[in-house]
CSV table of C-alpha atoms in Angstrom, one decimal:
chain,number,residue,atom,x,y,z
A,3,MET,CA,142.6,92.2,127.9
A,4,VAL,CA,145.3,94.7,128.8
A,5,VAL,CA,144.9,96.7,132.2
A,6,LEU,CA,146.6,100.2,132.3
A,7,THR,CA,146.4,103.1,134.6
A,8,THR,CA,144.7,105.9,134.4
A,9,THR,CA,145.9,109.5,133.3
A,10,PRO,CA,144.9,112.9,134.1
A,11,ARG,CA,144.1,113.4,130.4
A,12,ILE,CA,142.0,110.2,130.7
A,13,LEU,CA,140.4,111.6,133.6
A,14,ALA,CA,139.7,115.0,132.0
A,15,VAL,CA,137.6,113.0,128.8
A,16,LEU,CA,135.8,111.3,131.4
A,17,SER,CA,134.7,114.3,133.1
A,18,THR,CA,133.1,115.5,129.6
A,19,LEU,CA,131.0,112.4,129.0
A,20,PRO,CA,127.5,112.2,130.3
A,21,ALA,CA,126.4,109.4,132.6
A,22,SER,CA,124.3,107.6,130.1
A,23,THR,CA,127.8,107.0,128.0
A,24,LEU,CA,129.6,105.8,130.9
A,25,SER,CA,127.3,103.3,131.7
A,26,SER,CA,127.3,102.3,128.1
A,27,LEU,CA,130.8,101.8,128.4
A,28,GLY,CA,130.7,99.5,131.6
A,29,LEU,CA,132.7,102.1,133.8
A,30,ASP,CA,131.2,100.7,137.2
A,31,PRO,CA,132.9,102.4,139.2
A,32,VAL,CA,134.4,105.1,137.0
A,33,PRO,CA,138.3,106.1,138.1
A,34,ALA,CA,138.6,108.8,139.9
A,35,THR,CA,142.5,109.3,140.8
A,36,PRO,CA,145.4,109.1,138.4
A,37,GLY,CA,146.9,105.4,138.6
A,38,ALA,CA,143.2,103.7,138.9
A,39,PRO,CA,142.8,100.5,136.6
A,40,ILE,CA,141.0,101.0,133.2
A,41,GLU,CA,140.7,98.4,130.5
A,42,HIS,CA,142.6,98.9,126.9
A,43,THR,CA,139.2,98.1,125.0
A,44,ILE,CA,137.4,101.1,127.6
A,45,LEU,CA,140.1,103.3,125.9
A,46,LEU,CA,139.1,102.6,122.7
A,47,ALA,CA,135.7,102.9,123.1
A,48,ILE,CA,136.2,106.1,124.8
A,49,SER,CA,138.4,107.5,121.7
A,50,LYS,CA,135.4,106.5,119.7
A,51,ALA,CA,132.9,108.4,121.7
A,52,THR,CA,134.7,111.5,122.0
A,53,GLN,CA,136.8,111.7,118.6
A,54,SER,CA,139.8,111.9,120.3
A,55,SER,CA,143.3,110.4,119.7
A,56,LEU,CA,143.8,107.0,121.0
A,57,ASN,CA,147.6,107.8,121.2
A,58,SER,CA,146.7,110.8,123.4
A,59,LEU,CA,144.7,108.4,125.8
A,60,LEU,CA,147.6,106.3,125.9
A,61,ARG,CA,150.4,108.7,126.4
A,62,GLY,CA,151.5,108.3,129.9
A,63,THR,CA,149.8,105.4,130.6
A,64,LYS,CA,151.3,101.8,132.2
A,65,VAL,CA,150.6,98.4,132.6
A,66,TYR,CA,148.5,98.0,135.7
A,67,THR,CA,150.1,96.3,138.5
A,68,PRO,CA,148.0,95.3,141.6
A,69,PRO,CA,149.4,95.6,144.8
A,70,PRO,CA,150.6,92.6,146.9
A,71,PRO,CA,148.0,91.0,149.2
A,72,PRO,CA,148.7,91.7,152.9
A,73,LYS,CA,150.5,88.7,155.0
A,74,PRO,CA,148.2,86.7,156.7
A,75,GLU,CA,148.5,87.3,160.6
A,76,HIS,CA,150.0,84.3,162.4
A,77,SER,CA,147.8,82.2,164.4
A,78,PRO,CA,147.6,82.3,168.3
A,79,GLU,CA,149.0,78.7,168.1
A,80,TYR,CA,151.7,79.9,166.0
A,81,VAL,CA,152.8,82.6,168.1
A,82,ALA,CA,152.7,80.3,171.0
A,83,LEU,CA,155.0,77.6,169.4
A,84,MET,CA,157.5,79.9,168.6
A,85,ALA,CA,157.8,81.5,172.1
A,86,ARG,CA,158.0,78.2,173.5
A,87,LEU,CA,160.8,77.1,171.2
A,88,ARG,CA,162.4,80.1,171.8
A,89,LYS,CA,162.4,79.8,175.8
A,90,GLU,CA,163.8,76.2,175.3
A,91,GLU,CA,166.6,77.4,172.8
A,92,GLU,CA,167.4,80.0,175.9
A,93,ARG,CA,167.5,77.2,178.5
A,94,ARG,CA,169.6,75.0,176.3
A,95,GLU,CA,172.0,77.8,175.5
A,96,TYR,CA,172.3,79.0,179.1
A,97,ALA,CA,172.8,75.3,180.6
A,98,GLN,CA,175.5,74.7,177.6
A,99,LEU,CA,177.3,77.8,179.1
A,100,VAL,CA,177.0,77.0,182.6
A,101,SER,CA,178.2,73.5,182.1
A,102,ARG,CA,181.2,74.3,179.9
A,103,LYS,CA,184.4,74.4,182.2
A,104,PRO,CA,186.6,77.7,182.5
A,105,GLY,CA,189.4,76.2,181.0
A,106,ASP,CA,187.7,75.0,177.8
A,107,ILE,CA,187.9,78.8,176.5
A,108,TYR,CA,191.8,78.5,176.5
A,109,LEU,CA,191.7,75.1,175.0
A,110,ASP,CA,189.8,76.4,171.9
A,111,THR,CA,192.6,79.0,171.4
A,112,ASP,CA,195.8,76.7,172.1
A,113,ASP,CA,194.3,74.2,169.5
A,114,GLU,CA,195.1,77.0,166.9
A,115,ASP,CA,198.1,76.6,164.7
A,116,ASP,CA,200.5,79.7,165.4
A,117,ILE,CA,202.2,79.5,162.0
A,118,SER,CA,199.4,80.6,159.4
A,119,PRO,CA,200.3,80.6,155.6
A,120,SER,CA,200.2,84.2,155.4
A,121,LEU,CA,202.4,84.6,158.1
A,122,VAL,CA,205.0,82.5,156.0
A,123,PHE,CA,204.1,84.2,152.8
A,124,ASN,CA,204.7,87.8,154.6
A,125,ILE,CA,208.4,86.7,155.8
A,126,LEU,CA,209.2,85.2,152.6
A,127,LEU,CA,208.4,88.3,150.8
A,128,SER,CA,210.2,90.6,152.9
A,129,ILE,CA,213.3,88.7,153.0
A,130,VAL,CA,213.0,88.5,148.9
A,131,MET,CA,212.5,92.3,148.7
A,132,CYS,CA,215.2,93.2,151.1
A,133,ALA,CA,217.5,90.9,149.2
A,134,GLY,CA,216.3,92.5,145.8
A,135,THR,CA,216.7,96.1,147.5
A,136,MET,CA,220.4,95.3,148.3
A,137,PHE,CA,221.1,94.1,144.9
A,138,TYR,CA,219.9,97.0,142.9
A,139,LEU,CA,221.3,99.7,145.7
A,140,THR,CA,225.0,97.9,144.8
A,141,ARG,CA,224.2,97.9,140.8
A,142,TRP,CA,227.4,100.4,140.8
A,143,TRP,CA,229.9,97.9,142.2
A,144,THR,CA,231.8,96.1,139.8
A,145,ASN,CA,231.9,92.5,141.8
A,146,ASP,CA,228.8,90.8,141.1
A,147,GLY,CA,230.1,88.3,143.3
A,148,LEU,CA,230.2,90.8,146.2
A,149,ARG,CA,226.9,92.1,145.5
A,150,VAL,CA,225.2,88.6,145.5
A,151,LEU,CA,226.9,88.1,149.0
A,152,VAL,CA,225.5,91.2,150.3
A,153,SER,CA,222.2,90.7,149.2
A,154,LEU,CA,221.9,87.3,151.0
A,155,GLY,CA,223.7,88.7,153.9
A,156,ALA,CA,220.8,91.2,153.8
A,157,ALA,CA,218.0,88.7,153.2
A,158,VAL,CA,219.6,86.4,156.5
A,159,LEU,CA,219.7,89.5,158.6
A,160,VAL,CA,215.9,90.5,157.9
A,161,GLY,CA,214.8,86.7,158.1
A,162,VAL,CA,216.3,86.4,161.3
A,163,ALA,CA,215.0,89.6,162.6
A,164,GLU,CA,211.5,88.5,161.6
A,165,VAL,CA,211.6,85.2,163.3
A,166,THR,CA,213.0,86.8,166.3
A,167,VAL,CA,210.3,89.1,166.5
A,168,TYR,CA,207.5,86.7,165.9
A,169,ALA,CA,208.9,84.1,168.4
A,170,GLY,CA,208.9,87.1,171.1
A,171,TYR,CA,205.3,87.6,170.5
A,172,LEU,CA,204.7,83.9,170.8
A,173,ARG,CA,206.5,84.0,174.1
A,174,LYS,CA,204.4,87.1,175.4
A,175,VAL,CA,201.1,85.5,174.6
A,176,ARG,CA,202.0,82.3,176.1
A,177,GLN,CA,202.9,83.6,179.5
A,178,SER,CA,200.0,85.9,179.4
A,179,LYS,CA,197.5,82.8,179.2
A,180,ASP,CA,199.7,81.0,181.9
A,181,LYS,CA,199.3,84.3,184.2
A,182,GLU,CA,195.5,84.3,183.3
A,183,ARG,CA,195.2,80.8,184.1
A,184,SER,CA,196.7,81.0,187.3
A,185,LYS,CA,194.1,83.7,188.4
A,186,ARG,CA,191.5,82.8,191.0
A,187,GLU,CA,188.0,82.8,189.5
A,188,LYS,CA,185.1,83.9,191.9
A,189,LYS,CA,181.5,82.9,191.6
A,190,GLU,CA,178.5,83.7,193.7
A,191,PHE,CA,175.3,81.9,192.6
A,192,ILE,CA,171.8,84.1,192.6
A,193,GLY,CA,169.4,81.3,191.5
A,194,GLU,CA,168.2,79.4,188.6
A,195,TYR,CA,167.3,80.7,185.1
A,196,THR,CA,164.0,79.9,184.0
A,197,GLY,CA,163.5,81.6,180.9
A,198,GLU,CA,160.8,83.5,182.4
A,199,GLY,CA,160.9,87.5,182.9
A,200,ALA,CA,162.8,89.4,185.4
A,201,GLU,CA,162.0,88.8,189.0
A,202,PRO,CA,160.9,91.7,191.3
A,203,ASP,CA,163.5,93.6,193.2
A,204,GLY,CA,162.7,92.3,196.4
A,205,HIS,CA,163.1,88.9,195.4
A,206,MET,CA,166.5,89.8,194.0
A,207,GLU,CA,167.3,91.6,197.2
A,208,SER,CA,167.1,88.3,199.2
A,209,VAL,CA,169.7,86.7,197.1
A,210,ASP,CA,173.4,86.9,196.9
A,211,LYS,CA,174.2,88.5,193.7
A,212,LEU,CA,176.6,87.0,191.0
A,213,GLU,CA,180.1,88.5,190.6
A,214,ILE,CA,182.2,86.6,188.5
A,215,TRP,CA,185.9,88.2,187.7
A,216,GLY,CA,189.1,86.5,186.5
A,217,ARG,CA,189.3,83.6,183.8
A,218,GLY,CA,187.4,83.9,180.8
A,219,ILE,CA,187.2,86.2,177.9
A,220,ASN,CA,187.8,89.8,179.1
A,221,GLY,CA,188.4,88.1,182.5
A,222,GLY,CA,191.6,90.3,182.8
A,223,MET,CA,189.6,93.4,182.3
A,224,ARG,CA,186.7,92.6,184.7
A,225,ARG,CA,189.4,91.8,187.1
A,226,ARG,CA,191.2,95.0,186.9
A,227,VAL,CA,188.0,96.9,187.3
A,228,ARG,CA,187.2,94.9,190.3
A,229,GLU,CA,190.4,95.8,191.9
A,230,LYS,CA,190.3,99.4,190.9
A,231,TRP,CA,186.8,99.5,192.7
A,232,ASP,CA,187.9,97.5,196.0
A,233,LYS,CA,190.8,100.1,196.1
A,234,GLU,CA,188.5,102.7,195.8
A,235,GLN,CA,185.9,101.8,198.7
A,236,GLU,CA,189.0,100.7,201.1
A,237,SER,CA,190.2,104.5,200.4
A,238,GLU,CA,187.1,105.9,200.9
A,239,THR,CA,186.6,104.0,204.5
């Protein structure tokens, strides 16, 4: 048995049939809107009862696909379990963040290799391209040996320049890290995180506020903002 969708043509034919004929066809309930399901055997019976062409009734129909069932709602036990697990995960993440030493952030970055395969490839590509360019520009010279020497000299010069620039960059990065480590980190305790909602304002006023600035990710930015704010406060007073 194939279930098809109802078309306006089928609805128009059904509206012309008497109630006795509809009941004999087994239409209960009678389709009232386009897209409603109807069996193909009923379409055959309608075609015979109304002397209508079966092709005209089937024109525009599609195989009926029932809508997906609604998703079952989560039980209260499931919702409570997920809330408890979410709070425990937040507490573990916070405890791991607090227990981490300030220098661990720099240890992670220091362990990274400064020389990557892509860097070596880019430097070699620059050297080869410069050597090839010099050899091409001197194509009018009659002395091929001199052309090769000039190309090699240009390649060596470019290689030395590339290495010098990158070495200067690494030196600046190393100096910035050393300078950032030497900065003083300031912390003030405001209370223990319990995973619950925010405390009332009255409770927060009775506890010293937390101010962390100095080391860490974006530590330099926080320090500069704090120093600028301190200068503005001093100028106002």
